[in-house]
XYZ file of C-alpha atoms in Angstrom:
677
model
C -30.562 -44.970 -31.452
C -29.283 -41.505 -30.465
C -32.866 -40.363 -29.796
C -33.536 -43.128 -27.268
C -34.195 -41.971 -23.721
C -31.394 -42.456 -21.202
C -33.977 -44.445 -19.208
C -32.954 -47.494 -21.304
C -29.581 -47.509 -19.512
C -29.057 -49.680 -16.412
C -29.369 -47.793 -13.140
C -31.274 -44.803 -14.547
C -34.820 -44.603 -13.279
C -37.243 -41.667 -13.278
C -35.512 -39.772 -10.459
C -32.012 -40.049 -11.889
C -33.329 -39.232 -15.381
C -34.755 -36.017 -13.939
C -31.338 -35.113 -12.524
C -29.746 -35.660 -15.943
C -32.517 -33.544 -17.511
C -31.394 -30.622 -15.333
C -28.068 -30.880 -17.163
C -29.812 -30.851 -20.552
C -29.353 -34.605 -21.047
C -32.431 -36.631 -21.987
C -31.321 -38.859 -24.880
C -28.378 -41.160 -25.527
C -27.076 -38.767 -28.162
C -27.107 -35.879 -25.704
C -25.345 -38.051 -23.134
C -22.411 -39.048 -25.361
C -22.035 -35.350 -26.296
C -22.056 -34.304 -22.635
C -18.306 -33.784 -22.443
C -16.150 -33.597 -19.298
C -15.311 -30.082 -18.113
C -11.903 -31.204 -16.822
C -9.723 -34.236 -16.125
C -7.709 -35.517 -13.196
C -4.379 -36.886 -14.375
C -3.708 -39.828 -12.078
C -1.127 -41.391 -14.365
C 1.744 -39.593 -12.601
C 2.465 -40.369 -8.933
C 4.419 -37.837 -6.871
C 6.186 -38.270 -3.517
C 4.622 -36.273 -0.662
C 7.619 -33.929 -0.494
C 7.107 -32.932 -4.148
C 3.442 -31.913 -3.818
C 2.901 -28.252 -4.723
C 0.395 -25.855 -3.168
C -2.772 -25.292 -5.275
C -1.739 -27.947 -7.808
C -3.886 -31.137 -7.980
C -1.750 -34.271 -7.728
C -1.818 -38.015 -7.131
C 0.354 -39.749 -4.507
C 0.727 -43.013 -2.578
C 0.860 -42.799 1.215
C 0.303 -44.835 4.372
C -2.150 -43.828 7.118
C 0.004 -43.234 10.236
C -2.631 -41.978 12.722
C -6.109 -43.255 13.488
C -8.807 -41.058 11.908
C -10.357 -38.851 14.587
C -13.839 -37.345 14.068
C -15.443 -34.573 16.095
C -18.662 -32.633 15.589
C -19.156 -28.852 15.618
C -22.776 -27.834 16.357
C -24.352 -25.507 13.762
C -27.698 -24.881 15.464
C -31.076 -26.385 14.726
C -29.799 -29.782 15.773
C -27.330 -29.920 12.881
C -23.570 -30.325 13.103
C -20.499 -30.357 10.905
C -18.383 -33.496 11.109
C -14.612 -32.997 10.831
C -12.309 -36.007 10.481
C -8.531 -35.612 10.703
C -5.650 -38.015 10.151
C -2.025 -38.024 8.999
C -0.497 -39.935 6.091
C 3.157 -40.349 5.098
C 5.569 -41.845 2.616
C 9.358 -42.109 2.710
C 9.701 -38.391 1.843
C 7.339 -36.740 4.338
C 4.039 -36.447 6.190
C 0.769 -34.681 5.300
C -2.315 -33.855 7.395
C -5.668 -34.712 5.800
C -9.017 -33.190 6.764
C -12.426 -34.522 5.702
C -15.694 -32.626 6.155
C -18.930 -34.594 6.594
C -17.279 -37.703 5.172
C -17.067 -40.026 8.190
C -18.777 -42.863 6.303
C -16.172 -42.989 3.517
C -13.277 -42.264 5.897
C -14.161 -45.476 7.761
C -12.417 -47.242 4.861
C -9.067 -45.679 5.887
C -7.121 -47.851 8.352
C -3.911 -47.078 10.194
C -0.925 -48.898 8.727
C -2.499 -49.423 5.287
C -1.521 -47.615 2.073
C -3.810 -45.852 -0.393
C -3.680 -43.771 -3.533
C -4.804 -40.207 -2.790
C -5.760 -37.424 -5.191
C -6.233 -33.816 -4.094
C -4.804 -30.324 -3.756
C -2.422 -29.174 -1.048
C -3.193 -25.883 0.706
C -1.234 -23.866 3.223
C 2.008 -21.937 3.654
C 5.233 -22.104 5.693
C 3.165 -22.463 8.890
C 1.832 -25.810 7.702
C 0.391 -27.735 4.786
C -2.727 -29.878 4.553
C -5.151 -31.424 2.103
C -8.939 -31.174 2.400
C -11.356 -33.902 1.207
C -8.930 -35.793 -1.061
C -10.274 -38.709 -3.078
C -8.702 -42.072 -2.312
C -8.742 -45.751 -3.238
C -6.944 -48.813 -1.833
C -4.036 -50.443 -3.618
C -4.735 -53.579 -5.637
C -3.659 -57.097 -4.687
C -0.151 -56.528 -6.015
C 0.279 -53.323 -4.020
C -0.167 -51.176 -7.091
C -2.807 -48.725 -8.291
C -4.759 -48.306 -11.491
C -3.316 -45.207 -13.101
C -5.871 -43.345 -15.157
C -7.101 -40.025 -16.483
C -10.397 -39.435 -14.707
C -13.073 -37.278 -16.418
C -14.793 -34.579 -14.333
C -18.286 -33.734 -15.554
C -20.550 -30.737 -14.914
C -22.914 -31.833 -12.138
C -26.139 -31.079 -10.340
C -27.054 -31.937 -6.744
C -27.664 -35.691 -6.468
C -25.367 -36.767 -9.321
C -21.703 -37.629 -8.935
C -19.074 -37.475 -11.651
C -18.608 -41.235 -11.322
C -22.330 -41.853 -11.926
C -22.234 -39.691 -15.043
C -19.123 -41.498 -16.298
C -20.794 -44.907 -15.826
C -23.895 -43.740 -17.717
C -21.728 -42.416 -20.548
C -19.882 -45.745 -20.794
C -23.184 -47.626 -21.142
C -24.400 -45.120 -23.747
C -21.230 -45.481 -25.825
C -21.865 -49.241 -25.985
C -25.385 -48.705 -27.399
C -24.929 -45.728 -29.755
C -23.497 -46.051 -33.259
C -21.901 -42.653 -33.787
C -22.186 -41.304 -37.353
C -19.006 -40.283 -39.171
C -19.655 -36.771 -40.518
C -16.163 -36.017 -41.821
C -15.211 -37.468 -45.228
C -12.230 -39.843 -45.177
C -10.136 -37.590 -47.429
C -10.678 -34.654 -45.095
C -9.717 -36.706 -42.021
C -6.560 -37.818 -43.781
C -5.605 -34.322 -44.982
C -6.053 -32.777 -41.531
C -4.787 -35.777 -39.523
C -8.019 -36.375 -37.605
C -9.080 -39.539 -35.825
C -12.450 -41.176 -36.514
C -15.682 -40.285 -34.721
C -15.951 -43.466 -32.651
C -12.337 -43.178 -31.464
C -12.805 -39.472 -30.651
C -15.912 -39.998 -28.507
C -14.372 -42.958 -26.709
C -11.143 -41.119 -25.875
C -12.809 -37.834 -24.857
C -14.711 -39.789 -22.169
C -12.212 -42.562 -21.362
C -8.762 -41.338 -22.439
C -6.004 -43.919 -22.355
C -3.363 -41.161 -22.396
C -3.071 -37.386 -22.522
C -1.953 -37.705 -26.165
C -5.081 -39.697 -27.072
C -7.228 -37.160 -25.214
C -5.717 -34.249 -27.152
C -6.205 -36.054 -30.483
C -9.867 -36.727 -29.606
C -10.439 -33.146 -28.540
C -8.821 -31.783 -31.704
C -11.069 -33.961 -33.878
C -14.263 -32.898 -32.070
C -13.343 -29.196 -31.987
C -12.559 -29.344 -35.712
C -15.931 -31.009 -36.312
C -17.827 -28.291 -34.435
C -16.099 -25.480 -36.308
C -16.382 -27.311 -39.637
C -20.139 -27.860 -39.312
C -20.699 -24.223 -38.352
C -18.513 -22.884 -41.183
C -20.303 -25.121 -43.662
C -23.725 -23.954 -42.443
C -22.755 -20.301 -42.879
C -21.286 -20.926 -46.322
C -24.434 -22.751 -47.439
C -26.603 -19.894 -46.156
C -24.544 -17.421 -48.152
C -24.641 -19.631 -51.267
C -28.412 -20.075 -51.053
C -28.917 -16.316 -50.757
C -26.679 -15.460 -53.719
C -28.655 -17.658 -56.111
C -31.976 -16.070 -55.122
C -33.364 -13.087 -56.949
C -35.524 -10.176 -55.923
C -36.652 -7.028 -57.685
C -33.916 -4.356 -57.516
C -34.751 -1.106 -55.712
C -34.436 2.336 -57.285
C -32.283 3.971 -54.603
C -32.894 7.442 -56.047
C -36.344 7.314 -54.440
C -34.669 7.802 -51.043
C -33.508 11.319 -52.011
C -36.263 13.048 -49.929
C -34.857 11.378 -46.788
C -31.436 12.973 -47.209
C -32.954 16.317 -48.174
C -35.003 16.358 -44.945
C -32.094 15.600 -42.588
C -31.297 18.604 -40.354
C -27.631 17.500 -40.056
C -24.842 16.017 -42.134
C -24.187 12.299 -41.961
C -20.675 11.224 -41.033
C -18.472 9.740 -43.712
C -18.789 6.324 -42.071
C -22.600 6.534 -42.003
C -22.697 7.531 -45.669
C -20.327 4.700 -46.597
C -22.566 2.133 -44.839
C -25.653 3.529 -46.600
C -23.868 3.391 -49.966
C -23.017 -0.286 -49.359
C -26.643 -1.061 -48.446
C -27.959 0.776 -51.497
C -25.524 -1.103 -53.726
C -27.012 -4.347 -52.329
C -30.523 -3.041 -53.064
C -29.629 -2.359 -56.701
C -28.149 -5.835 -57.332
C -31.459 -7.701 -57.303
C -30.097 -10.299 -54.830
C -31.371 -10.431 -51.225
C -29.041 -8.440 -48.975
C -27.531 -10.038 -45.866
C -25.533 -7.315 -44.140
C -24.247 -6.630 -40.640
C -23.701 -2.980 -39.711
C -21.291 -2.717 -36.814
C -20.984 0.616 -35.094
C -19.829 1.682 -31.677
C -22.370 2.946 -29.168
C -23.641 6.313 -30.400
C -22.149 6.028 -33.890
C -25.475 6.718 -35.622
C -26.645 3.271 -36.741
C -30.295 4.300 -36.377
C -29.957 6.869 -39.169
C -28.417 4.220 -41.409
C -31.370 1.938 -40.685
C -33.779 4.823 -41.324
C -32.236 5.488 -44.750
C -32.530 1.796 -45.661
C -36.148 1.695 -44.423
C -37.066 4.814 -46.400
C -35.555 3.403 -49.603
C -37.374 0.072 -49.216
C -40.708 1.713 -48.396
C -40.424 4.138 -51.332
C -39.963 1.063 -53.525
C -43.248 -0.413 -52.300
C -41.867 -2.842 -49.711
C -42.811 -3.265 -46.076
C -40.093 -2.932 -43.448
C -39.883 -4.696 -40.064
C -37.534 -3.253 -37.434
C -37.079 -5.514 -34.437
C -35.553 -4.355 -31.138
C -34.540 -6.564 -28.180
C -36.754 -4.783 -25.628
C -40.133 -3.101 -25.704
C -38.617 0.084 -24.347
C -36.052 0.249 -27.141
C -38.773 -0.524 -29.706
C -40.880 2.382 -28.428
C -37.836 4.644 -28.545
C -37.150 3.716 -32.182
C -40.799 4.252 -33.059
C -40.989 7.651 -31.379
C -37.837 8.731 -33.211
C -38.581 7.329 -36.664
C -42.357 7.770 -36.991
C -42.305 11.606 -37.184
C -39.266 11.630 -39.506
C -40.551 9.007 -41.944
C -44.197 9.997 -41.545
C -43.325 13.428 -42.934
C -42.077 11.619 -46.056
C -45.373 9.765 -46.517
C -44.238 6.496 -44.913
C -46.816 5.070 -42.496
C -45.350 3.613 -39.287
C -46.747 1.236 -36.675
C -45.737 -0.265 -33.319
C -46.295 -3.854 -32.178
C -45.210 -4.716 -28.619
C -46.348 -7.046 -25.853
C -47.970 -4.460 -23.581
C -50.502 -3.376 -26.216
C -54.082 -4.576 -25.732
C -55.272 -7.572 -27.772
C -57.482 -5.211 -29.777
C -54.549 -2.890 -30.554
C -52.402 -5.844 -31.647
C -55.183 -7.237 -33.836
C -55.705 -3.861 -35.540
C -51.984 -3.524 -36.140
C -51.715 -7.019 -37.623
C -54.728 -6.414 -39.858
C -53.089 -3.240 -41.183
C -49.845 -5.115 -41.778
C -51.596 -7.877 -43.695
C -53.534 -5.303 -45.710
C -50.310 -3.456 -46.489
C -51.358 -0.086 -45.036
C -48.368 -0.013 -42.647
C -45.026 0.546 -44.396
C -42.698 0.330 -41.369
C -43.524 -1.739 -38.312
C -41.346 -1.435 -35.199
C -41.562 -4.064 -32.464
C -40.032 -6.894 -30.498
C -39.917 -10.642 -31.245
C -43.723 -10.555 -31.585
C -43.137 -9.303 -35.132
C -42.079 -12.779 -36.159
C -44.748 -14.831 -34.426
C -47.071 -16.926 -36.593
C -49.898 -14.452 -35.961
C -48.032 -11.643 -37.736
C -48.463 -11.756 -41.522
C -46.986 -9.239 -43.951
C -48.379 -8.351 -47.343
C -45.049 -7.489 -48.986
C -42.189 -7.735 -46.474
C -39.057 -6.553 -48.269
C -36.603 -5.557 -45.521
C -35.947 -6.973 -42.056
C -33.858 -4.832 -39.688
C -32.745 -6.523 -36.461
C -31.354 -4.004 -33.972
C -28.843 -5.025 -31.291
C -29.144 -8.582 -32.521
C -25.703 -9.786 -31.584
C -28.029 -12.000 -29.546
C -29.158 -13.732 -32.736
C -27.692 -16.983 -33.981
C -27.653 -18.679 -37.365
C -31.007 -20.447 -36.962
C -32.678 -17.232 -35.800
C -31.310 -15.312 -38.787
C -32.728 -17.985 -41.084
C -36.127 -17.783 -39.343
C -36.362 -14.019 -39.872
C -36.085 -14.446 -43.607
C -39.008 -16.852 -43.835
C -41.489 -14.041 -43.142
C -41.261 -12.750 -46.706
C -40.194 -13.809 -50.171
C -36.441 -13.215 -50.267
C -36.518 -10.102 -48.036
C -33.337 -8.103 -47.466
C -31.758 -8.582 -44.014
C -29.934 -5.821 -42.141
C -28.499 -6.631 -38.707
C -27.358 -3.746 -36.504
C -24.871 -4.371 -33.699
C -23.316 -1.966 -31.207
C -20.896 -4.678 -30.097
C -17.552 -4.178 -31.834
C -16.233 -7.568 -32.886
C -12.637 -8.143 -34.024
C -12.412 -9.005 -37.696
C -11.164 -12.570 -37.147
C -14.185 -13.342 -34.976
C -16.699 -11.453 -37.162
C -15.653 -13.414 -40.250
C -16.433 -16.653 -38.430
C -19.622 -15.683 -36.568
C -21.120 -13.774 -39.493
C -19.620 -15.604 -42.462
C -23.021 -15.543 -44.184
C -23.195 -11.730 -43.960
C -21.433 -8.825 -45.595
C -20.098 -6.406 -42.995
C -20.202 -2.605 -42.862
C -18.380 -0.725 -40.115
C -19.307 2.723 -38.778
C -16.048 3.765 -37.182
C -16.569 7.434 -36.338
C -18.905 9.284 -33.991
C -21.303 12.024 -35.130
C -20.330 15.629 -34.268
C -21.360 16.602 -30.750
C -21.289 13.080 -29.355
C -19.691 13.312 -25.901
C -16.440 11.565 -25.068
C -16.885 9.927 -21.651
C -13.986 10.491 -19.235
C -13.269 7.203 -17.437
C -11.505 6.744 -14.084
C -10.363 3.761 -12.012
C -10.645 4.182 -8.203
C -10.744 2.022 -5.074
C -12.675 2.266 -1.797
C -10.412 5.062 -0.523
C -12.270 7.335 -2.949
C -15.761 6.323 -1.774
C -16.478 9.568 0.086
C -15.340 11.685 -2.860
C -17.344 9.496 -5.255
C -20.503 9.892 -3.167
C -19.987 13.648 -3.143
C -19.616 13.594 -6.936
C -22.836 11.562 -7.298
C -24.644 14.092 -5.099
C -23.238 16.964 -7.172
C -24.508 15.417 -10.421
C -27.974 14.982 -8.903
C -27.979 18.528 -7.500
C -27.275 19.806 -11.021
C -30.360 17.967 -12.261
C -28.548 14.996 -13.845
C -29.020 11.268 -13.322
C -26.659 8.434 -12.385
C -26.356 4.728 -13.280
C -24.795 2.473 -10.614
C -24.034 -1.047 -11.871
C -23.455 -4.021 -9.544
C -22.182 -7.492 -10.525
C -24.707 -9.409 -8.389
C -28.435 -9.191 -7.648
C -28.360 -10.243 -4.006
C -25.726 -11.035 -1.386
C -24.682 -14.668 -1.016
C -22.342 -14.332 1.948
C -19.338 -15.871 0.192
C -17.735 -12.821 -1.384
C -17.497 -9.051 -1.156
C -19.419 -8.264 -4.327
C -21.765 -5.297 -4.316
C -25.293 -6.699 -4.706
C -27.868 -4.491 -6.401
C -30.731 -5.138 -3.977
C -28.772 -4.447 -0.794
C -26.705 -1.624 -2.289
C -29.818 0.189 -3.540
C -31.304 -0.056 -0.049
C -28.077 1.205 1.564
C -27.815 4.148 -0.823
C -31.459 5.119 -0.312
C -31.562 4.777 3.476
C -28.034 5.718 4.576
C -26.101 7.540 1.856
C -28.593 9.526 -0.245
C -31.869 9.656 1.713
C -32.791 12.887 -0.070
C -32.419 11.365 -3.559
C -34.780 9.066 -5.456
C -33.210 5.604 -5.921
C -34.581 2.909 -8.261
C -33.603 -0.767 -8.577
C -33.412 -2.849 -11.765
C -32.222 -6.440 -12.203
C -32.708 -9.483 -14.388
C -34.973 -11.443 -12.034
C -37.696 -8.800 -12.263
C -40.604 -9.477 -14.628
C -40.288 -7.976 -18.098
C -43.093 -5.459 -17.605
C -41.637 -4.398 -14.246
C -38.188 -3.849 -15.779
C -39.699 -1.826 -18.625
C -41.653 0.342 -16.158
C -38.582 1.101 -14.004
C -36.441 1.980 -17.021
C -39.209 4.137 -18.497
C -39.595 6.002 -15.198
C -35.840 6.589 -15.001
C -35.766 7.816 -18.612
C -38.574 10.249 -17.783
C -36.620 11.666 -14.827
C -38.640 10.173 -11.984
C -35.479 8.833 -10.291
C -32.037 10.333 -9.642
C -30.106 7.057 -9.261
C -30.682 3.718 -10.972
C -28.943 0.804 -9.232
C -28.836 -2.030 -11.704
C -27.179 -5.210 -12.906
C -25.989 -5.425 -16.511
C -29.558 -5.543 -17.857
C -28.991 -1.903 -18.865
C -26.151 -2.941 -21.180
C -28.532 -2.712 -24.123
C -31.122 -0.140 -23.187
C -32.886 3.102 -23.740
C -31.342 6.514 -24.306
C -31.255 8.652 -21.166
C -29.565 11.881 -22.365
C -29.833 13.325 -18.854
C -27.624 10.562 -17.362
C -24.091 11.911 -16.962
C -22.414 9.436 -14.602
C -21.905 5.662 -14.723
C -20.460 3.984 -11.609
C -19.462 0.314 -11.995
C -18.922 -1.538 -8.710
C -16.435 -4.458 -8.615
C -15.370 -3.511 -12.127
C -12.822 -6.338 -12.190
C -15.760 -8.761 -12.524
C -16.651 -7.424 -15.977
C -14.878 -7.788 -19.314
C -13.649 -4.745 -21.203
C -16.227 -5.040 -23.968
C -19.034 -5.315 -21.437
C -17.736 -2.273 -19.547
C -17.533 -0.386 -22.836
C -21.172 -1.274 -23.573
C -22.195 -0.062 -20.121
C -20.250 3.165 -20.584
C -22.197 3.706 -23.798
C -25.374 4.324 -21.767
C -24.097 7.813 -20.913
C -22.651 10.710 -22.873
C -25.819 10.917 -24.973
C -26.747 14.468 -24.018
C -25.014 17.851 -24.145
C -23.577 17.739 -20.596
C -20.119 16.375 -19.784
C -20.277 12.696 -18.764
C -18.105 10.441 -16.626
C -17.601 6.721 -15.961
C -16.049 5.593 -12.656
C -14.778 2.026 -12.281
C -14.556 0.943 -8.630
C -12.255 -1.986 -7.898
C -10.244 -3.252 -4.948
C -8.291 -5.712 -7.103
C -4.612 -6.112 -6.258
C -3.870 -7.899 -9.514
C -1.491 -5.850 -11.651
C -2.816 -7.570 -14.778
C -6.434 -6.727 -13.945
C -5.613 -3.102 -13.141
C -3.747 -2.850 -16.439
C -6.815 -4.221 -18.212
C -9.146 -1.716 -16.550
C -6.772 1.168 -17.207
C -6.867 0.242 -20.898
C -10.568 1.158 -20.840
C -9.742 4.488 -19.214
C -7.245 5.233 -21.985
C -9.458 4.679 -25.045
C -13.040 4.934 -26.250
C -12.368 2.922 -29.427
C -14.639 -0.097 -29.119
C -12.744 -2.111 -31.713
C -9.416 -1.676 -29.906
C -11.120 -2.676 -26.672
C -12.684 -5.724 -28.332
C -9.323 -6.889 -29.683
C -7.842 -6.556 -26.192
C -10.777 -8.477 -24.710
C -10.488 -11.221 -27.294
C -6.886 -11.827 -26.276
C -7.485 -11.612 -22.530
C -10.870 -13.183 -21.877
C -12.135 -14.828 -25.062
C -15.157 -14.013 -27.210
C -18.034 -14.820 -24.877
C -17.554 -11.585 -22.967
C -18.511 -9.443 -25.967
C -21.991 -10.814 -25.747
C -22.810 -11.063 -22.063
C -24.326 -14.398 -21.079
C -25.913 -17.129 -23.183
C -28.497 -15.135 -25.126
C -26.147 -13.742 -27.674
C -26.227 -15.858 -30.804
C -22.679 -17.007 -30.153
C -22.722 -20.684 -31.135
C -22.690 -22.811 -28.010
C -19.642 -24.894 -28.867
C -19.288 -27.762 -26.454
C -15.516 -28.023 -26.748
C -14.130 -25.378 -29.086
C -12.695 -22.104 -27.831
C -12.635 -19.369 -30.454
C -9.383 -17.938 -29.092
C -7.578 -21.003 -27.769
C -8.399 -23.055 -30.885
C -7.853 -20.380 -33.520
C -5.527 -22.602 -35.596
C -8.120 -25.423 -35.649
C -10.766 -22.832 -36.568
C -8.761 -21.724 -39.607
C -8.260 -25.347 -40.711
C -11.998 -26.024 -40.367
C -12.920 -22.914 -42.371
C -10.464 -23.899 -45.123
C -11.813 -27.447 -45.166
C -15.414 -26.211 -45.481
C -14.473 -23.910 -48.355
C -12.547 -26.699 -50.106
C -15.421 -29.164 -49.784
C -17.973 -26.744 -51.233
C -15.618 -25.690 -54.024
C -15.057 -29.335 -54.997
C -18.733 -29.782 -55.808
C -18.833 -33.074 -53.891
C -22.180 -34.246 -52.551
C -22.227 -33.909 -48.789
C -22.452 -37.247 -46.938
C -25.892 -37.819 -45.440
C -24.637 -37.677 -41.833
C -22.881 -34.369 -42.521
C -25.916 -32.898 -44.301
C -28.092 -33.841 -41.307
C -25.757 -32.073 -38.867
C -25.515 -28.916 -40.983
C -29.273 -28.730 -41.571
C -29.797 -29.067 -37.814
C -27.624 -25.990 -37.259
C -29.927 -23.944 -39.473
C -33.059 -24.985 -37.597
C -32.056 -25.498 -33.953
C -32.916 -22.783 -31.464
C -29.378 -22.691 -30.099
C -26.946 -23.907 -32.744
C -23.837 -25.607 -31.475
């Protein structure tokens, strides 16, 4: 029933079904799980005099002036319609303005009363309300008081249309109960059918909160159970233990001493290798902490024990950088290395895959192509995923299917607070590299506003004159006319034509094709440009040791962890490096947040601060981060529910009970879906 198309519902034809598809809704099951983003509480009526600015509210009032509509020409034969009228109750009057709504406003008649819902704007010079919703009173002079769901929308669909479709779907779908009765009783949770009904059609705010708590618990519980099952399945598997002494030549060949934190991470990996159980380990280290050397030691040990190693990077440029760094080092130790990336010719790819299948390549470095069906390994023993905070549970499971119980090592430069790491990576052991190698530059960070623009431009010119390069990060790609954000395309043009005509300016943003982005970044890394104006696509990128300055425009638009990742692009060479945050914000709280970044370079402290202030999504950028796409749960706001769900999952597994079929289906789906949620 859940897999039926929404086309079976009354009023949904091909065109409307296409609109729902834009919202990711194609089946009845997807529709009932398409939750409101907000609610309008119309259960409480306020007098006009009690309405507060910027606070949505519901009130009864009588129309006291005839609606008056006039048109303002916009050019091209178009016009904006503006309708104005005044309403009042026994406490006061309020001016209403409607834009392009003359058809609906025709239902408002002088002398009649209505229930209005909207938000007051204005100040001591005058107050008004723009485009309020309204409905007439019923036959008894009253109004239906309700909590109205507000859904995410696309052009052509109204929230009311979505709500009607959801109501029809709820009548057709039998929702499975995935939580055992004992668990619902112990944690005071309502049933599935009640939860779905009340999340869409709440009879009260208390019923809505109970429904939300049940569904948030369910999301967290399923995810915790999936991670625990992954861990359990791995611990009962066996693989041949590695002789870690065979990695001794690697350490003997190093021209520098490893930090204590690097050595500790390697020791933990080697202990996993000796146990004869497939390793599942996350190595967290701040930008520049030396994770690559840890991965190299693990790769050397695996290869010297006769296993093949796959190292996957998120971009082709980063894959080439890893290959160029590791191939000479490991090649000198008798370990053959290969590269497999999208820009290679079909013949080159075929030769590489043949060598992999034959077992003549010990370490292969590449992008996601490594795990396509066409790539076959002879004896894959270790998978290393670099910068894969973008990887979710299902993707981690898919990596491991390329070999027979291969070890898994995930490298992340995104510091994650312990409470969050334990939840997101509950199937992994965690190693932390919490110190920087000797010689790694500390980046001095400053917060300035537009008054410093001339001095900042002079500083940029000075860096370029000294032969260094500069990153300039903008929050938007192109101007949209509704805000004052620096847009990369226009700002790059302004800098090239008006500010730095003598310098070489490049542009990089997410809408460019992959090959084009790679080419621009490669050219910048090779010194062909002085300035790179970019969006946050450089957050995870290539080393450019010659880059000594990072300028972030509209810095208030970024989270601390994201700014810290951007700052990590510089300070990789021997020259002194600087990060300048440009912001015109007048918010004391925002300035305090940005100054916190200026005061510390400790990524874990910054991440803890970010977790409290903005929530976990910011650590990972946008959607491609492996963070489970919870429909309702917030990992900060719902921390107490999260702990209950984790405890419940642990208790259920420890009890040895057989999982109910509906629960098993949900958990198995998490381990196979592309985007678990």
